[in-house]
Amino acid sequence: MAFKPLLLLLLLLPASLALPYNITLTARAAASTSTAKLHTLATAAGKKYFGTAVDGPDLNDAAYLKILNDKGMFGQVTAANAMKWARASPHPDATEPSAQGQFTFTAADKIATAAKKNGQVLRGHNCVWHNQLPSWVSNGGFSAAQLSSILTTHCSTLVSRYKGQVYSWDVVNEPFNEDGSQRSFVFTNTLGTSYISTVLKAARAADPTAKLYINDFNIEFSGAKSTAMLNLVKSLQSQNVPIDGIGLQSHFQVGKVPASLKSVMQQFTALGVEVAITELDIAMALPATQAQLAQQKKDYQSVIQTCMEVSGCVGVTLWDFTDKYSWIPGTEAGKGAACPWDENFAQKQAFDGIAAGFQS
Ligand code: XIL
C-alpha cells in the first residue's frame, strides 16, 4: 500500500527531521523521563508543598484521580471554582450563588473531603473577587453597612467550614488594576478599600491558624501593580490588620517568565509576609512545537528555582496539572498546552523542568 513507505520513512527519520511533518512524534521523542514525585521533592527542598488546582468535573475522571490522589505528587489542592462566590452555568457549583444566606457547599466539600482523605492541605480560593460575584451582591443596591455584613458573613461561613484543613486562604483576589489603582466593583464603590481590612479580619476570626493572603496576577513584574501591592500590605500592617502572605498567580507565556520575579518576591518577603506561586501555568501558541515545549521546560524550571532562591516562598501550585482541564484554551484564543502533563496525562518535558528546579 502507498502509505507504507512513507510511514517507514517517518519512523526512520531522526525526530528533528520529522518535526515539520509530525509534531506528535517529535514531542514524544523528547518526553519526560523523570520518575520524581514533585511534592516529595518540594518538601525535601524545604518548601511546604507542591500542589494543583482541581475543578469539580475533574473528579469524575479516573485517570486524573490516579495522579491527583498521589500525595507524593501533590501535597496541596486549590478548588479552581468550587469555593468561589458564584460560577456561571453550566457549573453552578459555588458557595452563595443565588441569594443572601443560601450557601451551597456540595462541590467544595467534595474537593475538601478528597483532599483530606489523600492527606493534602487546601489553599482556600477565595473570599472576595470582582469576577464570579453573583448579581444579587453586585446589583442588590445594598448600603455600606449591609454590604460589609454580607461580606463578613460570606467569608466567615466559608473559612470556618474548612477550618483546620486550610494552609492559606486567598482572602482577597485581584484587587488591583494594571496601573495599581483599586479595581472598581461593588465593594470598592460602596465601601472603598476598607472592604479589604473587613474581610481579612473576618477570615482571621473564622480560622486563626490559616495564613491570610492577597492574591493577584502581573505583580510578578516590577511596576505600578507590584508597588501597589507592597504599599497595600505596608498600610494593612501599620493598621494591625491581619495579613500573612502575597500570592503571585504566575500565569505566564512561554519564553516570557519575568526577570523580576525574584526581586519582587524579595521585596514582598522583606515586609515580613510569605509568598507563594499560586496559579502557575505557562501557555504557548497552538499547535505546540518542539521548540516551545523545550522552552516551556526551561521556564517551569526557572520559576521553581526562583521559589527555591527565596526562603519566604512557601510553595507552588499549578493551575491544574493537565492540558485536558487547563482554563487557557477557553480563555485565550489559540493558546494552550500550558500544563506539565498533556491532555492524555503523559508527563511533558515541563515536568522534568519542575523536578530539576526543586533539585537545584
Ligand atoms: C479560572 C478558572 O480556572 C476557570 O475555570 C473559570 O472559568 C475562571 O476562573 N485567576 C484566578 C482564578 O484567581 O480563580 C481563575 O480561575 C484564573 C485567573
Coordinates of N, CA, C and O in Angstrom, one line a residue, residues 32-164:
S32 N 9.0 13.5 28.9 CA 9.6 13.5 30.3 C 10.2 12.1 30.6 O 9.7 11.1 30.2
T33 N 11.4 12.1 31.2 CA 12.0 10.9 31.7 C 12.0 10.8 33.2 O 12.5 9.8 33.8
S34 N 11.5 11.8 33.9 CA 11.6 11.9 35.3 C 10.6 10.9 36.0 O 9.5 10.9 35.6
T35 N 11.1 10.3 37.0 CA 10.2 9.4 37.8 C 9.9 10.1 39.2 O 9.5 9.5 40.1
A36 N 10.3 11.4 39.3 CA 10.2 12.1 40.6 C 8.8 12.3 41.0 O 7.9 12.3 40.2
K37 N 8.6 12.5 42.3 CA 7.3 12.9 42.9 C 7.5 14.3 43.3 O 8.4 14.6 44.2
L38 N 6.7 15.2 42.8 CA 7.0 16.6 42.9 C 6.8 17.2 44.4 O 7.6 18.0 44.8
H39 N 5.8 16.8 45.0 CA 5.6 17.2 46.4 C 6.7 16.7 47.3 O 7.2 17.4 48.2
T40 N 7.1 15.5 47.1 CA 8.2 14.9 47.9 C 9.5 15.7 47.6 O 10.2 16.0 48.6
L41 N 9.7 16.0 46.4 CA 10.9 16.9 46.1 C 10.8 18.2 46.8 O 11.8 18.7 47.3
A42 N 9.6 18.8 46.7 CA 9.4 20.2 47.2 C 9.7 20.2 48.7 O 10.4 21.1 49.2
T43 N 9.1 19.2 49.4 CA 9.3 19.2 50.9 C 10.8 18.8 51.3 O 11.3 19.4 52.2
A44 N 11.4 18.0 50.5 CA 12.8 17.6 50.7 C 13.6 18.9 50.6 O 14.7 19.0 51.2
A45 N 13.2 19.8 49.7 CA 13.9 21.0 49.4 C 13.6 22.1 50.4 O 14.0 23.3 50.2
G46 N 12.7 21.8 51.4 CA 12.4 22.8 52.4 C 11.1 23.6 52.1 O 10.8 24.5 52.9
K47 N 10.4 23.3 51.1 CA 9.1 24.0 50.8 C 8.0 23.3 51.5 O 8.1 22.1 51.9
K48 N 6.9 24.0 51.7 CA 5.8 23.4 52.4 C 5.0 22.5 51.6 O 4.4 21.5 52.0
Y49 N 4.9 22.8 50.3 CA 4.0 21.9 49.4 C 4.3 22.2 47.9 O 4.8 23.2 47.6
F50 N 3.9 21.2 47.1 CA 3.7 21.4 45.7 C 2.3 20.9 45.4 O 1.8 19.9 45.9
G51 N 1.5 21.8 44.7 CA 0.1 21.4 44.6 C -0.5 21.8 43.3 O 0.2 22.2 42.3
T52 N -1.8 21.6 43.2 CA -2.5 21.8 41.9 C -4.0 22.3 42.2 O -4.6 22.0 43.2
A53 N -4.5 23.1 41.2 CA -5.9 23.4 41.2 C -6.7 22.1 40.8 O -6.1 21.3 40.0
V54 N -7.9 22.0 41.3 CA -8.8 20.9 40.9 C -10.2 21.5 40.7 O -10.6 22.4 41.5
D55 N -10.8 21.1 39.6 CA -12.2 21.6 39.4 C -13.1 20.5 39.6 O -12.8 19.3 39.5
G56 N -14.4 20.8 40.0 CA -15.4 19.8 40.3 C -15.4 18.7 39.3 O -15.3 17.5 39.6
P57 N -15.6 19.0 38.0 CA -15.8 18.0 37.0 C -14.6 17.0 36.8 O -14.8 15.9 36.4
D58 N -13.4 17.5 37.2 CA -12.2 16.7 37.0 C -12.3 15.4 37.9 O -11.7 14.4 37.6
L59 N -13.1 15.5 39.0 CA -13.1 14.5 40.0 C -13.9 13.2 39.5 O -14.0 12.2 40.2
N60 N -14.4 13.3 38.3 CA -15.1 12.1 37.7 C -14.2 11.4 36.8 O -14.6 10.4 36.1
D61 N -12.9 11.8 36.6 CA -12.0 11.2 35.6 C -11.0 10.3 36.3 O -10.1 10.8 37.0
A62 N -11.1 9.0 36.1 CA -10.3 8.1 36.9 C -8.8 8.3 36.6 O -7.9 8.2 37.5
A63 N -8.4 8.6 35.3 CA -7.0 8.8 35.0 C -6.5 10.0 35.7 O -5.3 10.1 36.2
Y64 N -7.3 11.0 35.8 CA -6.9 12.3 36.5 C -6.7 12.0 38.0 O -5.7 12.4 38.6
L65 N -7.7 11.2 38.6 CA -7.6 11.0 40.0 C -6.4 10.2 40.4 O -5.9 10.4 41.5
K66 N -6.0 9.3 39.5 CA -4.8 8.5 39.8 C -3.6 9.3 40.1 O -2.8 9.1 41.0
I67 N -3.5 10.4 39.4 CA -2.3 11.3 39.6 C -2.6 12.2 40.7 O -1.8 12.4 41.6
L68 N -3.8 12.8 40.8 CA -4.2 13.8 41.8 C -4.0 13.2 43.2 O -3.6 13.8 44.2
N69 N -4.5 11.9 43.4 CA -4.6 11.3 44.7 C -3.2 10.9 45.3 O -3.2 10.4 46.4
D70 N -2.2 11.0 44.5 CA -0.9 10.6 44.9 C -0.2 11.8 45.7 O 0.2 12.8 45.2
K71 N -0.2 11.6 47.0 CA 0.3 12.7 47.9 C 1.8 13.0 47.6 O 2.2 14.1 47.9
G72 N 2.5 12.0 47.2 CA 3.9 12.3 46.8 C 4.0 13.3 45.7 O 4.9 14.1 45.6
M73 N 3.0 13.3 44.8 CA 3.0 14.2 43.7 C 2.4 15.6 44.1 O 3.0 16.6 43.8
F74 N 1.3 15.6 44.8 CA 0.6 16.8 45.2 C 0.3 16.8 46.7 O -0.5 15.9 47.1
G75 N 0.8 17.7 47.4 CA 0.5 17.8 48.8 C -0.5 18.9 49.2 O -0.8 19.1 50.3
Q76 N -1.0 19.5 48.1 CA -1.9 20.7 48.3 C -2.8 20.8 47.1 O -2.4 20.5 46.0
V77 N -4.0 21.2 47.4 CA -5.0 21.3 46.4 C -5.8 22.7 46.5 O -6.0 23.1 47.7
T78 N -6.1 23.3 45.4 CA -6.9 24.5 45.4 C -8.1 24.3 44.6 O -8.0 23.7 43.4
A79 N -9.3 24.6 45.1 CA -10.5 24.5 44.2 C -10.5 25.6 43.1 O -10.4 26.7 43.5
A80 N -10.5 25.2 41.9 CA -10.4 26.1 40.8 C -11.6 27.0 40.7 O -11.5 28.2 40.3
N81 N -12.8 26.5 41.1 CA -14.0 27.3 41.1 C -14.9 27.1 42.3 O -15.7 27.9 42.7
A82 N -14.8 25.9 42.9 CA -15.9 25.4 43.8 C -16.1 26.3 45.0 O -17.1 26.3 45.7
M83 N -15.0 27.0 45.5 CA -15.2 27.8 46.7 C -15.4 29.3 46.4 O -15.5 30.1 47.3
K84 N -15.6 29.6 45.1 CA -15.9 31.0 44.7 C -17.4 31.3 45.1 O -18.2 30.5 45.3
W85 N -17.6 32.6 45.1 CA -18.9 33.1 45.5 C -20.0 32.6 44.5 O -21.1 32.1 44.9
A86 N -19.7 32.7 43.2 CA -20.7 32.2 42.2 C -19.9 31.7 41.0 O -18.8 32.0 40.8
R87 N -20.6 30.9 40.2 CA -20.0 30.4 39.0 C -21.1 30.3 37.9 O -22.2 29.8 38.2
A88 N -20.8 30.8 36.7 CA -21.8 30.8 35.7 C -22.2 29.4 35.3 O -21.4 28.4 35.5
S89 N -23.4 29.2 34.8 CA -23.8 28.0 34.3 C -22.8 27.6 33.2 O -22.3 28.5 32.6
P90 N -22.5 26.3 32.8 CA -23.2 25.1 33.3 C -22.7 24.5 34.6 O -22.9 23.4 34.9
H91 N -21.8 25.2 35.3 CA -21.3 24.7 36.5 C -21.6 25.5 37.7 O -20.8 26.3 38.2
P92 N -22.9 25.5 38.1 CA -23.3 26.4 39.2 C -22.8 25.9 40.6 O -23.6 25.8 41.5
D93 N -21.5 25.6 40.6 CA -21.0 24.9 41.8 C -20.3 25.9 42.7 O -19.1 25.8 43.0
A94 N -21.0 26.9 43.2 CA -20.3 27.9 44.0 C -21.0 28.0 45.4 O -22.0 27.3 45.7
T95 N -20.5 28.9 46.2 CA -20.9 28.9 47.6 C -22.1 29.7 48.1 O -22.8 29.3 49.0
E96 N -22.3 30.8 47.5 CA -23.5 31.6 47.9 C -24.1 32.3 46.6 O -24.1 33.5 46.5
P97 N -24.4 31.5 45.6 CA -24.6 32.0 44.2 C -25.9 32.8 44.0 O -25.9 33.7 43.2
S98 N -27.0 32.4 44.6 CA -28.2 33.0 44.1 C -29.0 33.9 45.1 O -29.8 34.7 44.7
A99 N -28.7 33.7 46.4 CA -29.4 34.6 47.3 C -28.7 34.7 48.6 O -27.9 33.8 49.0
Q100 N -28.8 35.8 49.3 CA -28.1 36.1 50.6 C -28.4 35.0 51.6 O -29.6 34.6 51.8
G101 N -27.4 34.4 52.1 CA -27.5 33.4 53.2 C -27.8 32.0 52.7 O -27.8 31.0 53.5
Q102 N -28.0 31.8 51.4 CA -28.2 30.4 50.8 C -26.9 29.9 50.3 O -26.4 30.1 49.2
F103 N -26.2 29.1 51.2 CA -24.9 28.6 50.9 C -25.0 27.2 50.4 O -25.9 26.4 50.8
T104 N -24.2 26.9 49.4 CA -24.2 25.5 48.8 C -22.7 25.1 48.8 O -21.9 25.7 48.2
F105 N -22.4 24.0 49.5 CA -21.0 23.5 49.6 C -20.8 22.2 49.0 O -19.8 21.5 49.2
T106 N -21.7 21.7 48.2 CA -21.6 20.4 47.6 C -20.3 20.2 46.9 O -19.5 19.2 47.2
A107 N -20.0 21.0 45.9 CA -18.8 20.9 45.1 C -17.5 21.1 45.9 O -16.5 20.4 45.8
A108 N -17.6 22.1 46.8 CA -16.4 22.5 47.6 C -16.1 21.4 48.6 O -14.9 21.0 48.8
D109 N -17.1 20.8 49.2 CA -17.0 19.7 50.2 C -16.3 18.5 49.5 O -15.5 17.8 50.1
K110 N -16.8 18.2 48.3 CA -16.2 17.1 47.6 C -14.7 17.2 47.4 O -14.0 16.2 47.7
I111 N -14.3 18.3 47.0 CA -12.8 18.6 46.9 C -12.1 18.5 48.2 O -11.1 17.9 48.4
A112 N -12.7 19.1 49.2 CA -12.1 19.1 50.6 C -12.0 17.7 51.2 O -11.0 17.4 51.8
T113 N -13.1 17.0 51.0 CA -13.1 15.6 51.5 C -12.1 14.7 50.9 O -11.4 14.0 51.5
A114 N -12.0 14.8 49.5 CA -11.0 14.1 48.8 C -9.6 14.5 49.3 O -8.7 13.6 49.5
A115 N -9.3 15.7 49.4 CA -8.0 16.2 49.9 C -7.7 15.7 51.2 O -6.6 15.2 51.5
K116 N -8.7 15.7 52.1 CA -8.4 15.2 53.5 C -8.0 13.7 53.5 O -7.1 13.3 54.1
K117 N -8.8 13.0 52.6 CA -8.5 11.5 52.5 C -7.1 11.3 52.0 O -6.4 10.4 52.4
N118 N -6.7 12.1 51.1 CA -5.3 12.0 50.5 C -4.2 12.6 51.4 O -3.1 12.5 51.0
G119 N -4.6 13.2 52.4 CA -3.6 13.9 53.3 C -3.0 15.2 52.7 O -1.9 15.6 52.9
Q120 N -3.8 15.8 51.8 CA -3.4 17.1 51.2 C -4.0 18.3 51.9 O -5.2 18.3 52.2
V121 N -3.2 19.3 52.0 CA -3.8 20.6 52.6 C -4.5 21.4 51.5 O -4.2 21.2 50.3
L122 N -5.3 22.3 51.9 CA -6.0 23.2 51.0 C -5.4 24.5 51.0 O -5.0 25.0 52.0
R123 N -5.5 25.2 49.8 CA -5.4 26.7 49.7 C -6.8 27.1 49.4 O -7.4 26.6 48.5
G124 N -7.4 27.9 50.3 CA -8.8 28.4 50.1 C -8.8 29.5 49.0 O -7.9 30.4 49.0
H125 N -9.8 29.4 48.1 CA -9.8 30.4 47.0 C -11.2 30.6 46.6 O -11.8 29.8 46.0
N126 N -11.8 31.7 46.8 CA -11.4 32.9 47.6 C -12.6 33.5 48.3 O -13.7 33.1 48.0
C127 N -12.3 34.5 49.1 CA -13.5 35.1 49.8 C -14.1 36.2 49.0 O -15.3 36.3 48.9
V128 N -13.2 37.1 48.3 CA -13.8 38.2 47.6 C -13.0 38.4 46.3 O -11.8 38.5 46.3
W129 N -13.7 38.6 45.2 CA -13.1 38.8 43.9 C -14.1 39.5 43.0 O -15.3 39.3 43.2
H130 N -13.6 40.4 42.1 CA -14.5 41.1 41.2 C -15.2 40.2 40.2 O -16.3 40.6 39.7
N131 N -14.6 39.0 39.9 CA -15.3 38.1 39.0 C -16.0 37.0 39.8 O -15.8 36.8 40.9
Q132 N -16.9 36.4 39.1 CA -17.7 35.3 39.6 C -18.4 35.7 41.0 O -18.4 35.0 41.9
L133 N -18.8 36.9 40.9 CA -19.5 37.5 42.0 C -21.0 37.6 41.6 O -21.3 38.1 40.5
P134 N -21.9 37.1 42.4 CA -23.3 37.0 41.9 C -24.0 38.3 41.8 O -23.6 39.3 42.5
S135 N -25.0 38.4 40.9 CA -25.6 39.7 40.7 C -26.4 40.1 41.9 O -26.7 41.3 42.1
W136 N -26.8 39.1 42.7 CA -27.6 39.6 43.9 C -26.7 40.5 44.8 O -27.2 41.3 45.5
V137 N -25.4 40.2 44.7 CA -24.4 41.1 45.5 C -24.2 42.4 44.7 O -24.3 43.5 45.3
S138 N -23.8 42.2 43.4 CA -23.4 43.4 42.7 C -24.5 44.4 42.4 O -24.3 45.6 42.4
N139 N -25.7 43.8 42.2 CA -26.8 44.7 41.8 C -27.9 44.8 42.9 O -29.1 45.1 42.6
G140 N -27.6 44.5 44.1 CA -28.6 44.4 45.1 C -29.0 45.8 45.7 O -29.9 45.9 46.5
G141 N -28.2 46.8 45.4 CA -28.5 48.1 45.9 C -28.3 48.2 47.4 O -29.0 49.0 48.1
F142 N -27.3 47.5 47.9 CA -27.1 47.4 49.4 C -26.4 48.7 49.9 O -25.6 49.3 49.2
S143 N -26.7 49.0 51.1 CA -26.0 50.1 51.8 C -24.6 49.6 52.2 O -24.3 48.4 52.2
A144 N -23.7 50.6 52.6 CA -22.3 50.2 53.0 C -22.4 49.2 54.2 O -21.7 48.2 54.2
A145 N -23.3 49.5 55.2 CA -23.4 48.6 56.3 C -23.9 47.2 55.9 O -23.3 46.2 56.4
Q146 N -24.8 47.2 55.0 CA -25.3 45.8 54.6 C -24.3 45.1 53.8 O -24.1 43.9 54.0
L147 N -23.5 45.8 52.9 CA -22.5 45.1 52.2 C -21.4 44.6 53.0 O -20.8 43.5 52.8
S148 N -21.0 45.4 54.0 CA -20.0 44.9 54.9 C -20.4 43.7 55.7 O -19.6 42.7 55.9
S149 N -21.7 43.6 56.1 CA -22.2 42.5 56.8 C -22.3 41.2 55.8 O -22.0 40.1 56.2
I150 N -22.7 41.5 54.6 CA -22.8 40.4 53.6 C -21.4 39.8 53.4 O -21.2 38.6 53.4
L151 N -20.4 40.7 53.3 CA -19.0 40.2 53.0 C -18.5 39.4 54.2 O -17.9 38.4 54.1
T152 N -18.7 40.0 55.4 CA -18.2 39.3 56.6 C -18.9 37.9 56.8 O -18.2 36.9 57.1
T153 N -20.2 37.9 56.6 CA -20.9 36.6 56.7 C -20.4 35.6 55.7 O -20.2 34.4 56.0
H154 N -20.2 36.1 54.4 CA -19.8 35.2 53.4 C -18.4 34.6 53.7 O -18.2 33.3 53.7
C155 N -17.5 35.4 54.1 CA -16.1 34.9 54.3 C -16.1 34.1 55.6 O -15.4 33.0 55.6
S156 N -16.7 34.5 56.6 CA -16.7 33.7 57.9 C -17.3 32.3 57.7 O -16.8 31.3 58.2
T157 N -18.4 32.3 56.9 CA -19.1 31.0 56.7 C -18.1 30.0 55.9 O -18.0 28.8 56.3
L158 N -17.5 30.6 54.9 CA -16.6 29.8 54.0 C -15.4 29.3 54.8 O -15.0 28.1 54.8
V159 N -14.7 30.3 55.5 CA -13.5 30.0 56.1 C -13.7 29.0 57.3 O -12.9 28.1 57.5
S160 N -14.8 29.2 58.1 CA -15.0 28.3 59.2 C -15.3 26.9 58.8 O -15.0 26.0 59.5
R161 N -16.0 26.8 57.6 CA -16.3 25.4 57.2 C -15.1 24.5 57.0 O -15.2 23.3 57.2
Y162 N -14.0 25.1 56.5 CA -12.8 24.3 56.2 C -11.7 24.5 57.3 O -10.6 24.2 57.0
K163 N -12.1 25.0 58.4 CA -11.2 25.3 59.5 C -10.3 24.1 59.8 O -10.8 23.0 59.9
G164 N -9.0 24.3 59.9 CA -8.2 23.2 60.3 C -7.6 22.4 59.1 O -6.7 21.7 59.2

